[in-house]
Short mmCIF file of C-alpha atoms in Angstrom, two decimals:
data_model
loop_
_atom_site.label_atom_id
_atom_site.label_comp_id
_atom_site.label_asym_id
_atom_site.label_seq_id
_atom_site.Cartn_x
_atom_site.Cartn_y
_atom_site.Cartn_z
CA MET A 507 14.63 -20.26 6.06
CA ILE A 508 14.95 -21.43 2.48
CA PRO A 509 18.60 -21.24 1.42
CA ASN A 510 19.93 -19.52 -1.65
CA ASN A 511 20.88 -22.22 -4.15
CA ARG A 512 21.38 -20.01 -7.16
CA GLY A 513 25.16 -20.02 -6.89
CA THR A 514 25.42 -16.32 -7.67
CA ALA A 515 25.27 -13.21 -5.54
CA MET A 516 21.72 -11.99 -5.14
CA THR A 517 20.74 -8.34 -5.44
CA GLU A 518 19.61 -6.91 -2.12
CA TRP A 519 16.12 -5.52 -1.61
CA THR A 520 15.95 -2.32 0.42
CA ILE A 521 12.67 -1.65 2.17
CA LEU A 522 11.67 1.90 3.06
CA GLY A 523 8.87 1.77 5.63
CA ALA A 524 9.18 -0.39 8.74
CA GLY A 525 5.43 -0.55 9.32
CA ALA A 526 3.30 -3.67 9.30
CA LEU A 527 3.41 -4.36 5.56
CA GLY A 528 7.07 -3.39 5.21
CA CYS A 529 8.09 -5.79 7.97
CA VAL A 530 5.93 -8.59 6.56
CA MET A 531 7.47 -8.09 3.11
CA ALA A 532 10.93 -8.21 4.70
CA GLY A 533 10.03 -11.47 6.38
CA LEU A 534 8.63 -13.04 3.21
CA LEU A 535 11.73 -12.07 1.22
CA ARG A 536 14.13 -13.33 3.88
CA GLY A 537 12.12 -16.55 4.07
CA ARG A 538 13.12 -17.16 0.45
CA GLY A 539 16.78 -16.45 1.18
CA GLU A 540 16.73 -12.97 -0.39
CA PRO A 541 19.08 -10.36 1.13
CA VAL A 542 17.10 -7.48 2.67
CA SER A 543 18.10 -4.15 4.19
CA LEU A 544 15.70 -1.97 6.14
CA LEU A 545 15.99 1.81 5.82
CA LEU A 546 15.66 3.16 9.34
CA SER A 547 14.74 6.64 10.53
CA GLU A 548 16.95 8.88 12.63
CA ARG A 549 15.23 7.82 15.85
CA HIS A 550 16.68 4.33 15.40
CA ARG A 551 20.25 5.60 15.03
CA GLY A 552 22.48 4.43 17.87
CA HIS A 553 20.01 1.75 18.92
CA LEU A 554 20.59 -1.96 18.60
CA HIS A 555 18.90 -3.09 15.39
CA PRO A 556 16.61 -5.89 16.56
CA SER A 557 15.37 -8.90 14.68
CA LEU A 558 11.79 -8.70 13.46
CA ASP A 559 9.35 -11.14 14.97
CA LEU A 560 6.99 -12.20 12.19
CA ILE A 561 3.87 -14.22 12.97
CA THR A 562 3.19 -16.22 9.82
CA LEU A 563 -0.20 -17.12 8.35
CA ALA A 564 0.19 -20.49 10.07
CA GLY A 565 0.62 -18.75 13.43
CA ARG A 566 4.32 -19.56 13.81
CA HIS A 567 6.85 -16.99 15.07
CA GLN A 568 9.75 -16.39 12.70
CA LEU A 569 12.77 -14.26 13.56
CA VAL A 570 13.73 -12.08 10.59
CA HIS A 571 17.22 -10.61 10.32
CA THR A 572 17.76 -7.58 8.06
CA ARG A 573 20.67 -5.23 7.44
CA PRO A 574 20.13 -1.73 8.93
CA LEU A 575 20.57 1.15 6.50
CA PHE A 576 20.33 4.93 6.92
CA ALA A 577 19.65 7.75 4.45
CA GLU A 578 23.31 8.68 3.89
CA GLN A 579 23.94 5.11 2.66
CA ALA A 580 21.47 5.54 -0.22
CA GLY A 581 24.26 4.96 -2.72
CA GLN A 582 24.21 1.28 -1.72
CA ILE A 583 20.56 0.79 -2.72
CA ARG A 584 20.01 -1.39 -5.80
CA ARG A 585 16.26 -2.13 -5.51
CA LEU A 586 14.01 0.11 -3.43
CA LEU A 587 10.61 -1.06 -2.15
CA VAL A 588 8.68 1.90 -0.70
CA LEU A 589 6.02 0.71 1.76
CA THR A 590 5.31 3.86 3.77
CA LYS A 591 1.99 5.67 4.05
CA ALA A 592 1.21 7.79 0.97
CA TYR A 593 1.91 11.10 2.75
CA GLN A 594 5.32 9.81 3.93
CA VAL A 595 6.68 8.79 0.53
CA VAL A 596 8.03 12.10 -0.78
CA PRO A 597 9.62 13.33 2.51
CA ALA A 598 11.31 9.94 2.94
CA LEU A 599 12.64 9.86 -0.62
CA GLN A 600 13.88 13.45 -0.41
CA ALA A 601 16.36 12.29 2.23
CA LEU A 602 17.94 9.75 -0.15
CA ARG A 603 20.13 12.24 -2.01
CA GLY A 604 22.69 9.67 -3.06
CA LEU A 605 20.23 7.22 -4.62
CA PRO A 606 21.73 5.96 -7.91
CA ASN A 607 19.83 7.00 -11.04
CA GLU A 608 19.57 3.40 -12.22
CA THR A 609 17.94 2.10 -9.01
CA PRO A 610 14.32 1.09 -9.61
CA ILE A 611 11.83 2.56 -7.13
CA ILE A 612 8.73 0.47 -6.42
CA LEU A 613 5.78 2.25 -4.78
CA LEU A 614 3.20 0.14 -2.91
CA HIS A 615 0.83 2.35 -0.94
CA ASN A 616 -2.85 3.19 -0.72
CA GLY A 617 -4.28 6.02 -2.77
CA LEU A 618 -3.07 7.89 -5.84
CA GLY A 619 -1.27 11.12 -6.62
CA VAL A 620 2.16 10.31 -5.18
CA ALA A 621 3.85 8.85 -8.27
CA GLU A 622 3.70 12.19 -10.07
CA GLN A 623 5.61 13.83 -7.21
CA VAL A 624 8.21 11.04 -7.17
CA LEU A 625 8.75 11.39 -10.93
CA ALA A 626 9.47 15.08 -10.43
CA LEU A 627 11.92 14.23 -7.62
CA TYR A 628 13.69 11.35 -9.41
CA PRO A 629 13.03 11.83 -13.15
CA GLN A 630 15.78 9.41 -14.25
CA ASN A 631 14.99 6.47 -11.99
CA PRO A 632 12.80 3.63 -13.24
CA LEU A 633 9.53 4.11 -11.32
CA ILE A 634 7.27 1.12 -10.75
CA VAL A 635 3.86 1.41 -9.09
CA GLY A 636 1.65 -1.32 -7.78
CA VAL A 637 -1.32 -2.53 -5.80
CA SER A 638 -1.28 -5.32 -3.24
CA SER A 639 -3.93 -7.03 -1.15
CA HIS A 640 -1.55 -8.66 1.33
CA GLY A 641 -2.78 -8.18 4.89
CA ALA A 642 -0.49 -7.14 7.73
CA MET A 643 -0.91 -5.93 11.29
CA LYS A 644 1.58 -4.53 13.77
CA GLU A 645 1.10 -6.10 17.20
CA GLY A 646 4.01 -4.50 19.01
CA PRO A 647 7.51 -3.00 18.51
CA TRP A 648 9.13 -5.16 15.82
CA LEU A 649 6.28 -7.66 16.12
CA VAL A 650 4.08 -8.05 13.04
CA ARG A 651 1.46 -10.52 11.87
CA HIS A 652 0.84 -11.60 8.28
CA THR A 653 -2.97 -11.63 8.17
CA GLY A 654 -3.65 -12.49 4.55
CA ARG A 655 -1.86 -13.53 1.35
CA GLY A 656 -3.29 -11.53 -1.51
CA GLU A 657 -2.29 -10.73 -5.05
CA THR A 658 0.09 -8.00 -6.14
CA TRP A 659 0.29 -6.18 -9.46
CA LEU A 660 3.18 -4.02 -10.64
CA GLY A 661 3.48 -1.79 -13.68
CA PRO A 662 5.46 1.09 -15.19
CA ALA A 663 4.99 4.71 -14.18
CA ASN A 664 7.61 5.86 -16.70
CA PRO A 665 9.24 4.32 -19.81
CA ALA A 666 12.44 3.43 -17.92
CA ALA A 667 10.46 1.04 -15.71
CA ASN A 668 9.62 -1.27 -18.62
CA ALA A 669 13.14 -2.70 -18.53
CA HIS A 670 12.46 -3.94 -14.99
CA ALA A 671 9.32 -6.00 -15.56
CA GLY A 672 11.35 -9.01 -14.39
CA LEU A 673 11.19 -7.69 -10.82
CA ALA A 674 7.65 -9.06 -10.62
CA ASP A 675 9.04 -12.56 -11.19
CA ALA A 676 11.85 -11.88 -8.71
CA LEU A 677 9.27 -11.02 -6.04
CA ALA A 678 6.86 -13.82 -6.88
CA GLY A 679 8.85 -16.46 -5.02
CA ALA A 680 8.34 -14.57 -1.77
CA LEU A 681 5.00 -12.85 -2.24
CA GLY A 682 3.12 -15.52 -4.19
CA GLN A 683 0.76 -14.26 -6.87
CA ILE A 684 2.39 -11.21 -8.43
CA ARG A 685 2.16 -10.06 -12.03
CA TRP A 686 3.27 -7.25 -14.30
CA SER A 687 0.64 -5.13 -16.04
CA PRO A 688 1.36 -2.43 -18.64
CA ASP A 689 -2.10 -1.05 -17.75
CA ILE A 690 -1.40 -0.61 -14.05
CA ALA A 691 -3.39 2.66 -13.88
CA ARG A 692 -6.64 0.74 -14.42
CA LEU A 693 -5.84 -1.61 -11.54
CA GLN A 694 -4.90 1.34 -9.33
CA HIS A 695 -8.20 3.07 -10.10
CA ARG A 696 -10.11 -0.12 -9.27
CA LYS A 697 -8.39 -0.49 -5.91
CA LEU A 698 -8.82 3.20 -5.12
CA ALA A 699 -12.55 2.95 -5.85
CA ILE A 700 -12.93 0.16 -3.28
CA ASN A 701 -10.85 2.05 -0.71
CA ALA A 702 -12.82 5.26 -1.29
CA VAL A 703 -15.99 3.45 -0.16
CA ILE A 704 -14.77 1.17 2.63
CA ASN A 705 -12.09 3.25 4.34
CA PRO A 706 -13.86 6.53 5.16
CA LEU A 707 -17.16 4.84 6.07
CA THR A 708 -15.55 2.38 8.48
CA ALA A 709 -13.30 5.09 9.92
CA CYS A 710 -16.13 7.55 10.57
CA HIS A 711 -18.44 4.90 12.07
CA ARG A 712 -15.63 3.08 13.92
CA ILE A 713 -16.68 -0.33 12.63
CA ARG A 714 -15.21 -3.45 11.02
CA ASN A 715 -15.49 -3.78 7.26
CA GLY A 716 -18.19 -6.44 7.42
CA GLN A 717 -20.57 -4.20 9.35
CA LEU A 718 -21.04 -2.15 6.17
CA LEU A 719 -23.35 -4.92 4.94
CA GLU A 720 -25.83 -4.22 7.74
CA PRO A 721 -29.16 -2.79 6.46
CA ARG A 722 -28.50 0.61 8.07
CA PHE A 723 -25.73 1.23 5.53
CA ASN A 724 -27.68 0.18 2.42
CA ALA A 725 -28.58 3.71 1.31
CA VAL A 726 -25.18 5.31 1.93
CA LEU A 727 -23.37 2.39 0.25
CA ALA A 728 -25.57 2.76 -2.81
CA GLN A 729 -25.00 6.51 -3.12
CA LEU A 730 -21.31 6.47 -2.25
CA SER A 731 -20.55 3.65 -4.69
CA GLU A 732 -22.39 5.55 -7.43
CA GLU A 733 -20.44 8.74 -6.73
CA VAL A 734 -17.08 6.98 -6.77
CA HIS A 735 -17.99 4.97 -9.86
CA GLN A 736 -18.98 8.02 -11.90
CA VAL A 737 -15.66 9.73 -11.12
CA MET A 738 -13.73 6.59 -12.10
CA ALA A 739 -15.79 6.42 -15.31
CA ALA A 740 -14.80 10.01 -16.08
CA LEU A 741 -11.16 8.89 -15.71
CA GLY A 742 -11.69 6.13 -18.28
CA GLU A 743 -12.83 3.19 -16.16
CA GLN A 744 -15.23 1.01 -18.16
CA GLU A 745 -16.48 -1.29 -15.40
CA PRO A 746 -20.30 -1.14 -15.17
CA LEU A 747 -21.74 0.16 -11.89
CA GLU A 748 -23.34 -3.17 -10.94
CA ASP A 749 -20.06 -5.01 -11.55
CA PHE A 750 -18.28 -2.51 -9.32
CA ARG A 751 -20.90 -3.00 -6.60
CA ARG A 752 -20.54 -6.79 -6.80
CA ARG A 753 -16.77 -6.47 -6.51
CA LEU A 754 -17.17 -4.07 -3.57
CA HIS A 755 -19.48 -6.47 -1.71
CA LYS A 756 -17.07 -9.35 -2.32
CA VAL A 757 -14.18 -7.37 -0.83
CA ILE A 758 -16.30 -6.41 2.19
CA GLU A 759 -17.24 -10.06 2.72
CA LEU A 760 -13.65 -11.28 2.33
CA THR A 761 -12.37 -8.67 4.82
CA ALA A 762 -15.42 -8.72 7.10
CA THR A 763 -13.47 -9.10 10.35
CA ASN A 764 -10.80 -6.55 9.42
CA TYR A 765 -10.53 -2.94 10.45
CA SER A 766 -9.59 -0.71 7.51
CA SER A 767 -6.24 1.06 7.57
CA MET A 768 -8.01 4.42 7.87
CA HIS A 769 -10.00 3.16 10.86
CA GLN A 770 -6.77 1.98 12.48
CA ASP A 771 -4.99 5.26 11.79
CA LEU A 772 -7.75 7.31 13.43
CA ALA A 773 -8.02 4.88 16.34
CA HIS A 774 -4.28 5.26 17.06
CA GLY A 775 -4.16 9.03 16.53
CA ARG A 776 -2.16 8.81 13.30
CA PRO A 777 -2.65 10.86 10.11
CA THR A 778 -4.73 9.06 7.48
CA GLU A 779 -4.36 8.72 3.72
CA ILE A 780 -7.70 10.47 3.12
CA ASP A 781 -6.09 13.09 0.84
CA TYR A 782 -4.82 10.33 -1.49
CA ILE A 783 -8.05 8.30 -1.48
CA THR A 784 -11.22 10.38 -1.10
CA GLY A 785 -9.19 13.52 -1.81
CA TYR A 786 -8.16 12.03 -5.17
CA VAL A 787 -11.83 11.37 -6.01
CA LEU A 788 -12.79 14.94 -5.09
CA LYS A 789 -9.89 16.37 -7.10
CA HIS A 790 -11.03 14.56 -10.24
CA ALA A 791 -14.78 14.94 -9.75
CA GLY A 792 -14.94 18.18 -11.73
CA HIS A 793 -18.61 19.18 -12.01
CA LEU A 794 -19.87 15.74 -10.94
CA PRO A 795 -21.93 15.85 -7.73
CA VAL A 796 -20.18 13.89 -4.94
CA PRO A 797 -21.82 15.10 -1.69
CA VAL A 798 -21.27 11.90 0.31
CA CYS A 799 -17.59 11.78 -0.65
CA ARG A 800 -17.18 15.40 0.42
CA GLN A 801 -19.04 14.85 3.69
CA LEU A 802 -16.90 11.82 4.58
CA TYR A 803 -13.71 13.67 3.64
CA ASN A 804 -14.63 16.57 5.94
CA GLU A 805 -15.60 14.18 8.75
CA VAL A 806 -12.32 12.26 8.62
CA LYS A 807 -10.42 15.55 8.60
CA LYS A 808 -12.41 16.73 11.63
CA LEU A 809 -11.61 13.50 13.46
CA GLY A 810 -7.91 14.19 13.01
CA GLY A 811 -7.17 12.58 9.67
#
C-alpha cells in the first residue's frame, strides 16, 4: 500500500454499493493510502466485516481494509461515491436521512434518468454525475477482480457541484485517467448509446460482446445503431451516424471477450438496468420509429429483467 505522505488528515471516501465496481474502487483508493468506508446493508449488520480480496490487473491478490458504515451513521459521510445499479440508487439514498447538505454525491452507474430523482431527494447537496469504463468482476463473496483500467469523466448535475471539480483530481491518483467536464451530459449520452446497442443484444442472445461482429448480426446492428443514433440526435447529439458506428465497433472489439453487465444480470437472475438504458431511449424517442429497441426491451423484460 502506498502511504499517505501529505502530512494532513485526508477526507474519507464513503462507497455506497459493495458490488464488483464498488469493491474495486475501494481497493484502488486504499492502494493510494486514501481512507475508505463501505456503506453496508442491513444483512451485514452483526457480521464480522471482512477484508476485501482484490485481484489486481497484474493478477496479484491484495487485501483491502475498509471501515464499515451503516445508514444511521450518514452524518459522518463527507464524500459519497454511489456505485450501485441504477434502480438501487434512490432506495439506498433514501435511507441516508442524516446525510449532511454539504456532502457531495457522485453517481457512477449505467443508464440515465436517476440524477433527476436524486436532485429531488437531495436538492441542496452538490450532485456530480459521471461515466467510467473501468472493468470489474465479482468472483466470490468479497472477492473481486479488476478486469480493465478505463477512463472516467465527472461533471456537474447542479450548480453546487461546480465547487467540487477538484474531486476529479483527488480521484485521479487512484483511478488513473479521470477528468472533469462541464458538458457531462454529452458524454453520458454517448455511453448510453453504446450500452443501448451492446447490452440488450448480448443479453437476449446470451453471447459475449465480440460475437456481435459475426455476420449474422450485421443487419440488426445496422438498424439498432440507427435507431439509437436518431434518438440521441433528437436530444442534441451531433456525432454523425458513421462516427457512432465506428466508435461502437471499436468498443465491441476492445471488450470482445467480456459479457455485458445486462447479460450477467440475466444469467444470475438479477434485475437489469434495461429501464435506464433502452427504456431511456424509448422514453425520448417521441414519434421516431424504434421497433428494434422496443422488441429488445420487451424481450429483456420477458426474460426477467
